[in-house]
mmCIF file of C-alpha atoms in Angstrom:
data_model
loop_
_atom_site.group_PDB
_atom_site.id
_atom_site.type_symbol
_atom_site.label_atom_id
_atom_site.label_comp_id
_atom_site.label_asym_id
_atom_site.label_seq_id
_atom_site.Cartn_x
_atom_site.Cartn_y
_atom_site.Cartn_z
ATOM 1 C CA MET A 188 33.218 -67.864 110.406
ATOM 2 C CA ILE A 189 35.582 -64.741 110.869
ATOM 3 C CA ARG A 190 33.845 -64.603 106.767
ATOM 4 C CA ALA A 191 30.675 -64.390 108.055
ATOM 5 C CA PHE A 192 30.937 -61.803 111.015
ATOM 6 C CA ALA A 193 33.567 -59.844 107.932
ATOM 7 C CA ASN A 194 29.998 -59.357 106.058
ATOM 8 C CA PRO A 195 26.825 -57.851 106.395
ATOM 9 C CA HIS A 196 24.814 -60.528 104.482
ATOM 10 C CA ARG A 197 26.953 -63.019 105.839
ATOM 11 C CA PHE A 198 26.617 -61.912 109.541
ATOM 12 C CA MET A 199 22.885 -62.203 109.347
ATOM 13 C CA ALA A 200 22.415 -65.526 107.384
ATOM 14 C CA LEU A 201 25.047 -67.138 110.674
ATOM 15 C CA SER A 202 23.469 -64.626 113.626
ATOM 16 C CA ARG A 203 19.600 -65.207 113.196
ATOM 17 C CA TRP A 204 20.745 -69.049 114.907
ATOM 18 C CA LEU A 205 23.273 -68.988 116.097
ATOM 19 C CA ALA A 206 22.521 -65.982 118.430
ATOM 20 C CA PRO A 207 19.807 -67.390 119.915
ATOM 21 C CA ALA A 208 21.719 -70.604 119.873
ATOM 22 C CA CYS A 209 24.070 -68.754 121.947
ATOM 23 C CA LEU A 210 21.191 -67.502 124.153
ATOM 24 C CA CYS A 211 19.790 -70.568 125.510
ATOM 25 C CA ILE A 212 23.160 -72.238 126.281
ATOM 26 C CA GLY A 213 24.882 -69.403 128.338
ATOM 27 C CA ALA A 214 21.407 -68.972 130.185
ATOM 28 C CA LEU A 215 21.358 -73.005 130.865
ATOM 29 C CA LEU A 216 24.569 -73.145 131.846
ATOM 30 C CA MET A 217 23.916 -70.333 134.118
ATOM 31 C CA VAL A 218 21.355 -71.448 135.845
ATOM 32 C CA TRP A 219 23.432 -74.329 137.010
ATOM 33 C CA SER A 220 26.252 -72.515 137.590
ATOM 34 C CA VAL A 221 23.985 -70.454 140.285
ATOM 35 C CA TRP A 222 21.814 -73.934 141.225
ATOM 36 C CA GLN A 223 26.168 -74.923 142.336
ATOM 37 C CA GLY A 224 27.446 -71.748 143.865
ATOM 38 C CA LEU A 225 23.897 -70.974 145.765
ATOM 39 C CA TRP A 226 22.781 -74.229 146.871
ATOM 40 C CA VAL A 227 25.360 -77.354 146.255
ATOM 41 C CA VAL A 228 28.728 -75.835 147.085
ATOM 42 C CA PRO A 229 30.085 -76.370 150.643
ATOM 43 C CA GLN A 230 29.881 -73.433 152.495
ATOM 44 C CA ASP A 231 33.287 -71.496 153.073
ATOM 45 C CA ASP A 232 33.705 -70.202 157.191
ATOM 46 C CA TYR A 233 36.834 -68.770 155.438
ATOM 47 C CA GLN A 234 35.045 -66.766 153.151
ATOM 48 C CA GLY A 235 32.346 -65.118 155.176
ATOM 49 C CA GLY A 236 30.118 -68.305 155.115
ATOM 50 C CA ASP A 237 27.558 -68.040 152.373
ATOM 51 C CA ILE A 238 28.013 -64.195 151.543
ATOM 52 C CA MET A 239 31.273 -66.449 149.731
ATOM 53 C CA ARG A 240 28.323 -67.235 147.608
ATOM 54 C CA ALA A 241 28.368 -63.757 145.777
ATOM 55 C CA MET A 242 31.333 -64.479 143.936
ATOM 56 C CA PHE A 243 29.529 -66.691 141.481
ATOM 57 C CA VAL A 244 27.857 -63.954 140.439
ATOM 58 C CA HIS A 245 30.327 -61.628 141.512
ATOM 59 C CA VAL A 246 33.378 -63.251 139.642
ATOM 60 C CA PRO A 247 31.825 -63.623 135.843
ATOM 61 C CA SER A 248 30.545 -60.729 136.007
ATOM 62 C CA ALA A 249 34.027 -59.581 136.774
ATOM 63 C CA TRP A 250 35.565 -60.982 134.247
ATOM 64 C CA LEU A 251 33.047 -59.523 131.820
ATOM 65 C CA ALA A 252 33.208 -56.247 132.500
ATOM 66 C CA MET A 253 36.563 -55.822 131.727
ATOM 67 C CA ALA A 254 36.703 -58.759 128.609
ATOM 68 C CA SER A 255 33.883 -56.493 126.857
ATOM 69 C CA TYR A 256 35.979 -52.996 127.715
ATOM 70 C CA MET A 257 39.178 -54.635 125.389
ATOM 71 C CA GLY A 258 36.231 -56.147 123.230
ATOM 72 C CA LEU A 259 35.325 -52.703 122.736
ATOM 73 C CA ALA A 260 38.740 -51.257 122.615
ATOM 74 C CA ALA A 261 39.261 -54.102 119.935
ATOM 75 C CA THR A 262 36.228 -53.841 117.711
ATOM 76 C CA SER A 263 36.790 -49.881 118.234
ATOM 77 C CA LEU A 264 40.221 -50.495 116.369
ATOM 78 C CA ILE A 265 39.725 -52.529 113.834
ATOM 79 C CA TRP A 266 36.756 -49.725 112.832
ATOM 80 C CA PHE A 267 39.861 -46.827 113.255
ATOM 81 C CA ILE A 268 42.143 -48.270 111.072
ATOM 82 C CA TRP A 269 40.118 -50.435 108.208
ATOM 83 C CA ARG A 270 36.209 -48.405 108.825
ATOM 84 C CA HIS A 271 34.843 -51.923 108.734
ATOM 85 C CA GLU A 272 31.176 -51.045 109.599
ATOM 86 C CA LEU A 273 30.313 -54.192 111.117
ATOM 87 C CA ALA A 274 32.864 -53.282 114.082
ATOM 88 C CA ASP A 275 31.337 -50.163 114.797
ATOM 89 C CA MET A 276 27.955 -52.327 115.085
ATOM 90 C CA ALA A 277 30.081 -54.202 117.296
ATOM 91 C CA ALA A 278 31.829 -51.523 119.334
ATOM 92 C CA LYS A 279 28.182 -49.899 119.454
ATOM 93 C CA SER A 280 26.735 -52.886 121.002
ATOM 94 C CA ILE A 281 29.439 -53.520 123.765
ATOM 95 C CA ALA A 282 28.754 -51.053 125.081
ATOM 96 C CA PRO A 283 25.345 -50.710 126.761
ATOM 97 C CA LEU A 284 25.942 -54.305 127.960
ATOM 98 C CA GLY A 285 29.380 -54.317 129.050
ATOM 99 C CA ALA A 286 27.983 -51.435 131.446
ATOM 100 C CA ALA A 287 25.460 -53.221 132.466
ATOM 101 C CA TYR A 288 28.051 -55.811 133.897
ATOM 102 C CA THR A 289 30.612 -52.934 134.809
ATOM 103 C CA ALA A 290 27.598 -52.006 137.502
ATOM 104 C CA MET A 291 26.416 -55.630 138.337
ATOM 105 C CA CYS A 292 30.317 -56.271 139.137
ATOM 106 C CA LEU A 293 30.083 -52.982 140.999
ATOM 107 C CA ALA A 294 26.553 -54.060 143.307
ATOM 108 C CA THR A 295 26.923 -57.325 144.210
ATOM 109 C CA GLY A 296 30.932 -56.403 145.202
ATOM 110 C CA SER A 297 28.990 -54.426 147.530
ATOM 111 C CA ILE A 298 27.270 -56.842 148.414
ATOM 112 C CA TRP A 299 29.639 -59.243 149.542
ATOM 113 C CA GLY A 300 32.164 -56.776 150.806
ATOM 114 C CA LYS A 301 29.503 -54.990 153.586
ATOM 115 C CA PRO A 302 29.372 -58.965 155.280
ATOM 116 C CA THR A 303 33.097 -59.299 154.626
ATOM 117 C CA TRP A 304 34.787 -55.969 155.768
ATOM 118 C CA GLY A 305 31.961 -53.986 157.815
ATOM 119 C CA THR A 306 31.669 -51.461 154.165
ATOM 120 C CA TRP A 307 29.771 -51.334 150.685
ATOM 121 C CA TRP A 308 32.329 -49.527 149.626
ATOM 122 C CA LEU A 309 36.273 -47.872 150.634
ATOM 123 C CA TRP A 310 37.451 -44.724 148.124
ATOM 124 C CA ASP A 311 40.681 -45.356 148.459
ATOM 125 C CA ASP A 312 40.976 -48.667 146.989
ATOM 126 C CA ALA A 313 42.547 -49.263 143.983
ATOM 127 C CA ARG A 314 40.463 -52.215 142.527
ATOM 128 C CA MET A 315 37.210 -50.347 143.220
ATOM 129 C CA MET A 316 37.838 -47.192 141.583
ATOM 130 C CA SER A 317 39.307 -48.268 138.356
ATOM 131 C CA VAL A 318 36.269 -50.304 138.292
ATOM 132 C CA LEU A 319 34.302 -46.995 138.608
ATOM 133 C CA VAL A 320 36.573 -45.610 136.231
ATOM 134 C CA MET A 321 35.303 -48.551 133.529
ATOM 135 C CA PHE A 322 32.430 -47.569 134.310
ATOM 136 C CA PHE A 323 31.951 -44.001 133.427
ATOM 137 C CA LEU A 324 33.937 -45.191 130.379
ATOM 138 C CA PHE A 325 31.189 -47.340 129.037
ATOM 139 C CA LEU A 326 28.484 -44.138 129.597
ATOM 140 C CA GLY A 327 30.877 -42.225 128.427
ATOM 141 C CA TYR A 328 31.203 -44.054 124.470
ATOM 142 C CA MET A 329 27.711 -44.226 125.127
ATOM 143 C CA ALA A 330 27.467 -40.298 125.801
ATOM 144 C CA LEU A 331 29.874 -39.631 123.026
ATOM 145 C CA ARG A 332 28.420 -40.793 120.328
ATOM 146 C CA ALA A 333 25.016 -39.717 121.146
ATOM 147 C CA ALA A 334 26.496 -36.040 120.789
ATOM 148 C CA MET A 335 27.483 -36.763 117.504
ATOM 149 C CA GLU A 336 26.001 -35.528 114.422
ATOM 150 C CA THR A 337 26.517 -38.242 112.368
ATOM 151 C CA ARG A 338 27.355 -42.072 112.072
ATOM 152 C CA GLN A 339 30.709 -41.419 111.326
ATOM 153 C CA LYS A 340 31.298 -38.927 113.543
ATOM 154 C CA ALA A 341 29.819 -40.268 116.825
ATOM 155 C CA ALA A 342 31.871 -43.188 115.505
ATOM 156 C CA ARG A 343 35.683 -42.241 115.761
ATOM 157 C CA ALA A 344 35.105 -39.828 118.689
ATOM 158 C CA GLY A 345 33.568 -43.005 120.410
ATOM 159 C CA ALA A 346 36.870 -45.285 118.990
ATOM 160 C CA ILE A 347 39.605 -43.209 120.014
ATOM 161 C CA LEU A 348 38.430 -42.751 123.916
ATOM 162 C CA ALA A 349 37.897 -46.840 123.342
ATOM 163 C CA MET A 350 41.037 -46.694 122.626
ATOM 164 C CA VAL A 351 42.338 -44.697 125.266
ATOM 165 C CA GLY A 352 40.448 -46.513 127.544
ATOM 166 C CA ALA A 353 41.701 -50.056 126.981
ATOM 167 C CA VAL A 354 44.927 -48.651 129.713
ATOM 168 C CA ASN A 355 42.584 -48.973 132.451
ATOM 169 C CA VAL A 356 42.143 -52.700 132.024
ATOM 170 C CA PRO A 357 44.853 -53.925 132.577
ATOM 171 C CA LEU A 358 45.280 -51.122 136.006
ATOM 172 C CA ILE A 359 42.101 -53.671 137.655
ATOM 173 C CA LYS A 360 43.540 -56.416 136.246
ATOM 174 C CA PHE A 361 47.151 -55.620 138.538
ATOM 175 C CA SER A 362 46.253 -52.631 141.206
ATOM 176 C CA VAL A 363 45.691 -55.180 143.894
ATOM 177 C CA ASP A 364 49.496 -55.925 143.316
ATOM 178 C CA ILE A 365 50.896 -52.486 142.630
ATOM 179 C CA TRP A 366 48.665 -51.292 145.671
ATOM 180 C CA SER A 367 47.729 -52.271 148.749
ATOM 181 C CA SER A 368 43.785 -53.283 148.365
ATOM 182 C CA ILE A 369 41.192 -55.296 150.736
ATOM 183 C CA HIS A 370 40.373 -57.273 147.434
ATOM 184 C CA GLN A 371 42.745 -61.081 148.083
ATOM 185 C CA ASP A 372 45.166 -61.804 145.551
ATOM 186 C CA ALA A 373 44.481 -63.776 141.963
ATOM 187 C CA SER A 374 43.098 -67.023 142.889
ATOM 188 C CA VAL A 375 42.241 -68.386 139.716
ATOM 189 C CA LEU A 376 44.191 -67.041 137.112
ATOM 190 C CA ARG A 377 47.736 -67.306 138.771
ATOM 191 C CA LEU A 378 50.744 -68.329 137.271
ATOM 192 C CA ASP A 379 51.058 -71.426 139.703
ATOM 193 C CA GLY A 380 47.801 -72.171 138.866
ATOM 194 C CA PRO A 381 44.083 -71.780 139.934
ATOM 195 C CA ALA A 382 44.385 -71.754 144.227
ATOM 196 C CA MET A 383 41.093 -72.481 144.758
ATOM 197 C CA PRO A 384 39.813 -75.544 145.156
ATOM 198 C CA PRO A 385 37.948 -76.498 142.715
ATOM 199 C CA VAL A 386 34.314 -77.724 144.077
ATOM 200 C CA TYR A 387 34.143 -74.321 143.858
ATOM 201 C CA LEU A 388 36.205 -73.563 140.958
ATOM 202 C CA THR A 389 34.919 -75.884 138.426
ATOM 203 C CA PRO A 390 30.685 -73.791 138.593
ATOM 204 C CA LEU A 391 32.762 -70.642 139.299
ATOM 205 C CA LEU A 392 35.094 -71.333 135.425
ATOM 206 C CA ILE A 393 31.769 -72.713 134.046
ATOM 207 C CA GLY A 394 29.436 -69.215 135.360
ATOM 208 C CA GLY A 395 31.745 -67.789 133.459
ATOM 209 C CA LEU A 396 31.533 -69.090 130.582
ATOM 210 C CA ALA A 397 28.120 -68.986 130.514
ATOM 211 C CA HIS A 398 28.248 -65.476 130.638
ATOM 212 C CA MET A 399 30.318 -65.515 127.883
ATOM 213 C CA ILE A 400 28.228 -67.026 125.589
ATOM 214 C CA PHE A 401 25.290 -65.552 126.819
ATOM 215 C CA PHE A 402 26.832 -61.787 127.048
ATOM 216 C CA ALA A 403 27.661 -62.929 122.570
ATOM 217 C CA GLY A 404 24.073 -63.024 121.919
ATOM 218 C CA LEU A 405 23.226 -60.666 123.414
ATOM 219 C CA THR A 406 25.846 -59.024 121.198
ATOM 220 C CA MET A 407 24.880 -60.297 117.776
ATOM 221 C CA MET A 408 21.350 -59.770 119.195
ATOM 222 C CA LEU A 409 21.971 -55.878 118.753
ATOM 223 C CA MET A 410 23.935 -56.048 115.835
ATOM 224 C CA ARG A 411 21.208 -57.208 114.178
ATOM 225 C CA ALA A 412 18.925 -55.141 115.096
ATOM 226 C CA GLU A 413 21.306 -52.236 114.351
ATOM 227 C CA VAL A 414 22.376 -53.562 110.509
ATOM 228 C CA TRP A 415 18.397 -54.136 110.340
ATOM 229 C CA GLY A 416 18.188 -50.468 111.597
ATOM 230 C CA ARG A 417 20.782 -48.574 109.266
ATOM 231 C CA ARG A 418 18.702 -50.772 106.578
ATOM 232 C CA GLY A 419 15.566 -48.463 106.773
ATOM 233 C CA ASP A 420 17.258 -45.517 106.464
ATOM 234 C CA VAL A 421 19.149 -46.192 103.676
ATOM 235 C CA LEU A 422 15.514 -46.964 102.695
ATOM 236 C CA ILE A 423 13.709 -44.096 103.921
ATOM 237 C CA ALA A 424 16.688 -41.633 102.433
ATOM 238 C CA ARG A 425 16.246 -42.875 98.885
ATOM 239 C CA LYS A 426 12.175 -42.750 99.761
ATOM 240 C CA LEU A 427 12.679 -38.845 101.009
ATOM 241 C CA SER A 428 15.300 -38.823 97.708
ATOM 242 C CA GLY A 429 13.071 -40.198 95.593
ATOM 243 C CA SER A 430 14.811 -42.894 93.564
#
């Protein structure tokens, strides 16, 4: 499968069925997770009552926001070292999806935070600000690529920004440990195991897996569109040159 994603022709053949399969499986698991979180799991008064159900959207979106930026940085690094065009297509496809997940993370966090903490936003909260920085990094990556004259310049400038910005991701993860924050400590990814009861943990983890599969399907669909677009550009260039 790795070789298939390293060759445009093999990638197109594999993603023709894998992309819709990921979208369908991810969507089904996502619906199940949200249904469990909103209507099945018991209310947790310690976490603020029914508003805690927002975590079944907020937490997976936060995981995917950080994972998507690391994917953006990794594919940018691969292109930067080996000049692999599919890696650049992947990076270009990940950016808008990562921005959307980061926006969803910020929005659902504010909705959850208002009744829990009494405010929509805190400018001095390290985690909120570092996630906001990541959102602007996604937007900056897309704007920078759009401003470049050629595809190679766009890929190079975007790759450098993505790799430099990757330092922000561990800051998001460990911000609650390094600085004071109104966010609670980690309750899922812990060295001594999850602190969350299984009744909440199971649908949350399945929701995270669902969003990951769905994200992979969307990324492949955007990459396929990019491949077709570049093939179209080549054909147009040949016609204009008369060859």
